[in-house]
Amino acid sequence: MVTGTSRLHQTVSSLSVLEVADVNFFSQIIQTVQEEWYAEELVISSFYSIKDSVEQQCKTVQYLHDLGEVGLILYYVGIVMPDIADEVLELAESLNFIIICMPRNDYSLRYNEVIYEVMEAIVSNQNVNEHFVNESLEKVSLLPEHLRSVEITLKLLSDRMKANIILTNSNLDIINRVMWPRNSSLPVGDLIRSMAPSILNGRTGEGELDSSCFVEYKRVQQKNGEALYLFIIKENTKLPPKTMDQISEVVQVAINLWGDKHNEVSEYALVKAIVNDESEKMRRLASLLYIDVSAIQMMWLVYIQDLSEERRIREDLKAHLSQYYKTAVIQTIDHCIVVLLGNCSYKYNEFEIAAEYIETTSLIAEISSIVYSPRMRNTQDVRRMYQLVNEASKEVHRIYHHRKLYTAAEVRSMNRAIDLSKQGEEITEEYLSVLEPLLDDPDALTTLMTFLLDAKGNMDDCSKLLFVHKNTVKYRIKKICELIGYDVTINSESYDVYTACMVYRLIHN
């Protein structure tokens, strides 16, 4: 065990293999935004497809950590890779991420040996223990704030118990449904309805629906006292004794902490269900509210300075956007107003609608930033972008000093820069090397960063921000291009310089 030695107490409930032959496909995998949370999983790999790239190895460790993976079992060190790079070890240790290195230079090792022994231990220790409730709640509480939800808690419990977990309202309408495995086609809705007479008459909390399916259920309550039903449906085997009591305790606390008005029918509940990946709940609420979520093609995320002004800003947004969109759902989650838009009048340019709002609203001082996200093909895109923006939101003003409106593309660039700034010194120096000719000239460095990051390549805006004449900016940019060997006025040539400027501001601001 070469890193993460302080996490030896960590529970492991599943094991996966990450091994891809095509390095480009591997890159696509690790650049995706998480849709699941794997809080008790170990990953086996040899890094074969990225054996020659320390940068990709670091990105993979960061990706696995961000997914919630416990750690990595690394095979064939000394054969596939000559050694584990210091940058990888430093990053893993800083993240408290476990790396277990199998015996080096050993051709006889096989994945199935570890898979068999680990899975045997997992199965034999599947029973809950006295720490189960606290461990489960601690795992969820350590997640990023936007991921702490009843749905994520149910997913964690489902993975731990290898069972289907369903939460319904008092009429047995499904609110949350987590299947195990995730692609299971078991008709749990039909199974629950077949038990309705027994449940609603208050009979025993378990049943055997057929020879291969066992059900336990228990009532839990919302803060307002409304009843919900929690179902555990397990195929082939019964749950160990008293397991249902502990699972229901975890779910009850999760509802108290993160499930305020969990059965509420409102636009707020709908938006919350979308960003929390509560698909069953989302479909039910959209139907009850007569909102066609498939029509949503645009999202704004409006971050506000002062929550006391939240209602005024929402009303201001509604008044502005109702001129252009037939569908507009505007709700606040934490310090962010989520604006979901659809059915825009085609005679308007949608980015100009956002720019117009920034220029004309009287509440601009109360707004920290607005992220404009077009082409939301489905609610999955909405959720991904919400998560992506939340990851970058704390760093946005360190990169862009003089702006409040950002595009989704700029947010993606921000996240890449943030990832790069966390890599080892060797990698960051390589990206910053393009700026080396300017490091002794503060005026040139400031002009370049203001031009690319704050003025979006506009000479007039750059001159206003720097309080100098436009011709001075033109002269400086021309000299900068000659020094660094890139024409930053051409998009195809400015990408590397743009990335370097973002990384520089993250590191030096």
mmCIF file of N, CA and C in Angstrom, residues 191-253:
data_model
loop_
_atom_site.group_PDB
_atom_site.id
_atom_site.type_symbol
_atom_site.label_atom_id
_atom_site.label_comp_id
_atom_site.label_asym_id
_atom_site.label_seq_id
_atom_site.Cartn_x
_atom_site.Cartn_y
_atom_site.Cartn_z
ATOM 1 N N LEU A 191 -44.749 -5.259 -8.421
ATOM 2 C CA LEU A 191 -44.594 -6.042 -7.194
ATOM 3 C C LEU A 191 -45.152 -5.284 -5.990
ATOM 4 N N ILE A 192 -44.856 -3.990 -5.934
ATOM 5 C CA ILE A 192 -45.343 -3.187 -4.811
ATOM 6 C C ILE A 192 -46.862 -3.070 -4.854
ATOM 7 N N ARG A 193 -47.402 -2.852 -6.043
ATOM 8 C CA ARG A 193 -48.868 -2.730 -6.146
ATOM 9 C C ARG A 193 -49.569 -4.031 -5.764
ATOM 10 N N SER A 194 -48.922 -5.158 -6.041
ATOM 11 C CA SER A 194 -49.543 -6.439 -5.681
ATOM 12 C C SER A 194 -49.615 -6.620 -4.169
ATOM 13 N N MET A 195 -48.761 -5.879 -3.437
ATOM 14 C CA MET A 195 -48.771 -5.974 -1.976
ATOM 15 C C MET A 195 -49.606 -4.873 -1.334
ATOM 16 N N ALA A 196 -50.215 -3.986 -2.150
ATOM 17 C CA ALA A 196 -50.918 -2.820 -1.620
ATOM 18 C C ALA A 196 -51.948 -3.148 -0.539
ATOM 19 N N PRO A 197 -52.804 -4.165 -0.718
ATOM 20 C CA PRO A 197 -53.796 -4.440 0.331
ATOM 21 C C PRO A 197 -53.156 -4.727 1.687
ATOM 22 N N SER A 198 -52.103 -5.525 1.678
ATOM 23 C CA SER A 198 -51.438 -5.855 2.947
ATOM 24 C C SER A 198 -50.797 -4.620 3.565
ATOM 25 N N ILE A 199 -50.128 -3.814 2.730
ATOM 26 C CA ILE A 199 -49.414 -2.648 3.247
ATOM 27 C C ILE A 199 -50.393 -1.619 3.810
ATOM 28 N N LEU A 200 -51.407 -1.288 3.030
ATOM 29 C CA LEU A 200 -52.328 -0.233 3.441
ATOM 30 C C LEU A 200 -53.218 -0.660 4.607
ATOM 31 N N ASN A 201 -53.323 -1.964 4.857
ATOM 32 C CA ASN A 201 -54.067 -2.467 6.022
ATOM 33 C C ASN A 201 -53.170 -2.644 7.237
ATOM 34 N N GLY A 202 -51.878 -2.236 7.081
ATOM 35 C CA GLY A 202 -50.961 -2.246 8.213
ATOM 36 C C GLY A 202 -50.471 -3.604 8.632
ATOM 37 N N ARG A 203 -50.374 -4.544 7.696
ATOM 38 C CA ARG A 203 -49.913 -5.887 8.052
ATOM 39 C C ARG A 203 -48.387 -5.945 8.112
ATOM 40 N N THR A 204 -47.867 -7.159 8.220
ATOM 41 C CA THR A 204 -46.432 -7.377 8.429
ATOM 42 C C THR A 204 -45.584 -6.674 7.386
ATOM 43 N N GLY A 205 -44.368 -6.334 7.756
ATOM 44 C CA GLY A 205 -43.479 -5.565 6.889
ATOM 45 C C GLY A 205 -42.585 -6.402 6.015
ATOM 46 N N GLU A 206 -42.977 -7.619 5.661
ATOM 47 C CA GLU A 206 -42.170 -8.405 4.731
ATOM 48 C C GLU A 206 -43.072 -9.387 3.994
ATOM 49 N N GLY A 207 -42.534 -9.873 2.863
ATOM 50 C CA GLY A 207 -43.293 -10.837 2.096
ATOM 51 C C GLY A 207 -42.415 -11.533 1.083
ATOM 52 N N GLU A 208 -42.886 -12.675 0.612
ATOM 53 C CA GLU A 208 -42.185 -13.434 -0.420
ATOM 54 C C GLU A 208 -43.107 -13.486 -1.624
ATOM 55 N N LEU A 209 -42.758 -12.690 -2.678
ATOM 56 C CA LEU A 209 -43.661 -12.552 -3.810
ATOM 57 C C LEU A 209 -43.645 -13.772 -4.710
ATOM 58 N N ASP A 210 -42.520 -14.399 -4.846
ATOM 59 C CA ASP A 210 -42.417 -15.668 -5.550
ATOM 60 C C ASP A 210 -41.188 -16.368 -4.998
ATOM 61 N N SER A 211 -40.830 -17.457 -5.593
ATOM 62 C CA SER A 211 -39.753 -18.265 -5.027
ATOM 63 C C SER A 211 -38.389 -17.588 -5.090
ATOM 64 N N SER A 212 -38.255 -16.517 -5.868
ATOM 65 C CA SER A 212 -36.928 -15.917 -6.024
ATOM 66 C C SER A 212 -36.881 -14.439 -5.653
ATOM 67 N N CYS A 213 -37.922 -13.906 -5.039
ATOM 68 C CA CYS A 213 -37.976 -12.468 -4.765
ATOM 69 C C CYS A 213 -38.512 -12.209 -3.356
ATOM 70 N N PHE A 214 -37.735 -11.525 -2.542
ATOM 71 C CA PHE A 214 -38.110 -11.251 -1.157
ATOM 72 C C PHE A 214 -38.238 -9.740 -0.962
ATOM 73 N N VAL A 215 -39.268 -9.329 -0.224
ATOM 74 C CA VAL A 215 -39.542 -7.908 -0.024
ATOM 75 C C VAL A 215 -39.658 -7.608 1.461
ATOM 76 N N GLU A 216 -39.027 -6.507 1.878
ATOM 77 C CA GLU A 216 -39.268 -5.963 3.211
ATOM 78 C C GLU A 216 -39.612 -4.495 3.042
ATOM 79 N N TYR A 217 -40.471 -3.983 3.908
ATOM 80 C CA TYR A 217 -40.819 -2.576 3.807
ATOM 81 C C TYR A 217 -41.035 -2.000 5.198
ATOM 82 N N LYS A 218 -40.882 -0.692 5.270
ATOM 83 C CA LYS A 218 -41.037 -0.026 6.557
ATOM 84 C C LYS A 218 -41.466 1.420 6.311
ATOM 85 N N ARG A 219 -42.234 1.954 7.225
ATOM 86 C CA ARG A 219 -42.646 3.355 7.109
ATOM 87 C C ARG A 219 -41.541 4.269 7.603
ATOM 88 N N VAL A 220 -41.313 5.344 6.861
ATOM 89 C CA VAL A 220 -40.460 6.437 7.334
ATOM 90 C C VAL A 220 -41.281 7.708 7.201
ATOM 91 N N GLN A 221 -40.807 8.789 7.797
ATOM 92 C CA GLN A 221 -41.626 10.001 7.813
ATOM 93 C C GLN A 221 -40.843 11.215 7.339
ATOM 94 N N GLN A 222 -41.571 12.121 6.692
ATOM 95 C CA GLN A 222 -40.992 13.418 6.376
ATOM 96 C C GLN A 222 -41.066 14.306 7.615
ATOM 97 N N LYS A 223 -40.412 15.474 7.515
ATOM 98 C CA LYS A 223 -40.419 16.386 8.660
ATOM 99 C C LYS A 223 -41.830 16.839 9.022
ATOM 100 N N ASN A 224 -42.693 16.922 8.012
ATOM 101 C CA ASN A 224 -44.061 17.388 8.276
ATOM 102 C C ASN A 224 -44.979 16.263 8.759
ATOM 103 N N GLY A 225 -44.416 15.075 8.962
ATOM 104 C CA GLY A 225 -45.189 13.956 9.482
ATOM 105 C C GLY A 225 -45.812 13.064 8.438
ATOM 106 N N GLU A 226 -45.742 13.457 7.157
ATOM 107 C CA GLU A 226 -46.311 12.620 6.103
ATOM 108 C C GLU A 226 -45.553 11.304 6.006
ATOM 109 N N ALA A 227 -46.309 10.235 5.762
ATOM 110 C CA ALA A 227 -45.710 8.899 5.701
ATOM 111 C C ALA A 227 -45.146 8.607 4.320
ATOM 112 N N LEU A 228 -43.994 7.930 4.306
ATOM 113 C CA LEU A 228 -43.409 7.365 3.090
ATOM 114 C C LEU A 228 -43.158 5.891 3.365
ATOM 115 N N TYR A 229 -43.091 5.091 2.308
ATOM 116 C CA TYR A 229 -42.777 3.674 2.477
ATOM 117 C C TYR A 229 -41.436 3.363 1.809
ATOM 118 N N LEU A 230 -40.583 2.675 2.554
ATOM 119 C CA LEU A 230 -39.285 2.248 2.053
ATOM 120 C C LEU A 230 -39.340 0.743 1.789
ATOM 121 N N PHE A 231 -39.039 0.350 0.561
ATOM 122 C CA PHE A 231 -39.058 -1.066 0.170
ATOM 123 C C PHE A 231 -37.647 -1.537 -0.169
ATOM 124 N N ILE A 232 -37.289 -2.720 0.326
ATOM 125 C CA ILE A 232 -36.070 -3.409 -0.087
ATOM 126 C C ILE A 232 -36.508 -4.688 -0.785
ATOM 127 N N ILE A 233 -36.172 -4.818 -2.052
ATOM 128 C CA ILE A 233 -36.561 -6.003 -2.826
ATOM 129 C C ILE A 233 -35.288 -6.717 -3.261
ATOM 130 N N LYS A 234 -35.100 -7.900 -2.762
ATOM 131 C CA LYS A 234 -33.866 -8.650 -3.019
ATOM 132 C C LYS A 234 -34.222 -9.971 -3.695
ATOM 133 N N GLU A 235 -33.496 -10.255 -4.743
ATOM 134 C CA GLU A 235 -33.736 -11.493 -5.481
ATOM 135 C C GLU A 235 -32.914 -12.635 -4.888
ATOM 136 N N ASN A 236 -33.530 -13.794 -4.842
ATOM 137 C CA ASN A 236 -32.879 -15.068 -4.471
ATOM 138 C C ASN A 236 -32.617 -15.259 -2.983
ATOM 139 N N THR A 237 -32.236 -14.222 -2.257
ATOM 140 C CA THR A 237 -31.930 -14.402 -0.830
ATOM 141 C C THR A 237 -32.597 -13.326 0.014
ATOM 142 N N LYS A 238 -32.913 -13.685 1.250
ATOM 143 C CA LYS A 238 -33.472 -12.719 2.187
ATOM 144 C C LYS A 238 -32.377 -11.828 2.748
ATOM 145 N N LEU A 239 -32.776 -10.659 3.221
ATOM 146 C CA LEU A 239 -31.837 -9.800 3.930
ATOM 147 C C LEU A 239 -31.509 -10.410 5.289
ATOM 148 N N PRO A 240 -30.282 -10.200 5.780
ATOM 149 C CA PRO A 240 -29.958 -10.676 7.123
ATOM 150 C C PRO A 240 -30.877 -10.037 8.159
ATOM 151 N N PRO A 241 -31.073 -10.687 9.321
ATOM 152 C CA PRO A 241 -31.957 -10.153 10.361
ATOM 153 C C PRO A 241 -31.576 -8.731 10.777
ATOM 154 N N LYS A 242 -32.573 -7.923 11.073
ATOM 155 C CA LYS A 242 -32.431 -6.544 11.569
ATOM 156 C C LYS A 242 -31.821 -5.570 10.556
ATOM 157 N N THR A 243 -31.510 -6.061 9.334
ATOM 158 C CA THR A 243 -30.929 -5.169 8.329
ATOM 159 C C THR A 243 -31.896 -4.047 7.972
ATOM 160 N N MET A 244 -33.168 -4.392 7.837
ATOM 161 C CA MET A 244 -34.160 -3.387 7.438
ATOM 162 C C MET A 244 -34.233 -2.250 8.446
ATOM 163 N N ASP A 245 -34.105 -2.579 9.731
ATOM 164 C CA ASP A 245 -34.168 -1.538 10.762
ATOM 165 C C ASP A 245 -33.051 -0.516 10.579
ATOM 166 N N GLN A 246 -31.843 -1.016 10.292
ATOM 167 C CA GLN A 246 -30.715 -0.097 10.155
ATOM 168 C C GLN A 246 -30.781 0.687 8.849
ATOM 169 N N ILE A 247 -31.222 0.034 7.774
ATOM 170 C CA ILE A 247 -31.359 0.746 6.504
ATOM 171 C C ILE A 247 -32.402 1.851 6.622
ATOM 172 N N SER A 248 -33.526 1.536 7.255
ATOM 173 C CA SER A 248 -34.578 2.545 7.397
ATOM 174 C C SER A 248 -34.109 3.705 8.273
ATOM 175 N N GLU A 249 -33.246 3.417 9.255
ATOM 176 C CA GLU A 249 -32.702 4.488 10.092
ATOM 177 C C GLU A 249 -31.825 5.426 9.257
ATOM 178 N N VAL A 250 -30.995 4.848 8.376
ATOM 179 C CA VAL A 250 -30.153 5.664 7.495
ATOM 180 C C VAL A 250 -31.022 6.540 6.598
ATOM 181 N N VAL A 251 -32.056 5.931 6.001
ATOM 182 C CA VAL A 251 -32.922 6.678 5.087
ATOM 183 C C VAL A 251 -33.692 7.760 5.832
ATOM 184 N N GLN A 252 -34.151 7.467 7.042
ATOM 185 C CA GLN A 252 -34.884 8.468 7.818
ATOM 186 C C GLN A 252 -34.017 9.685 8.110
ATOM 187 N N VAL A 253 -32.756 9.438 8.512
ATOM 188 C CA VAL A 253 -31.850 10.563 8.779
ATOM 189 C C VAL A 253 -31.557 11.325 7.487
#
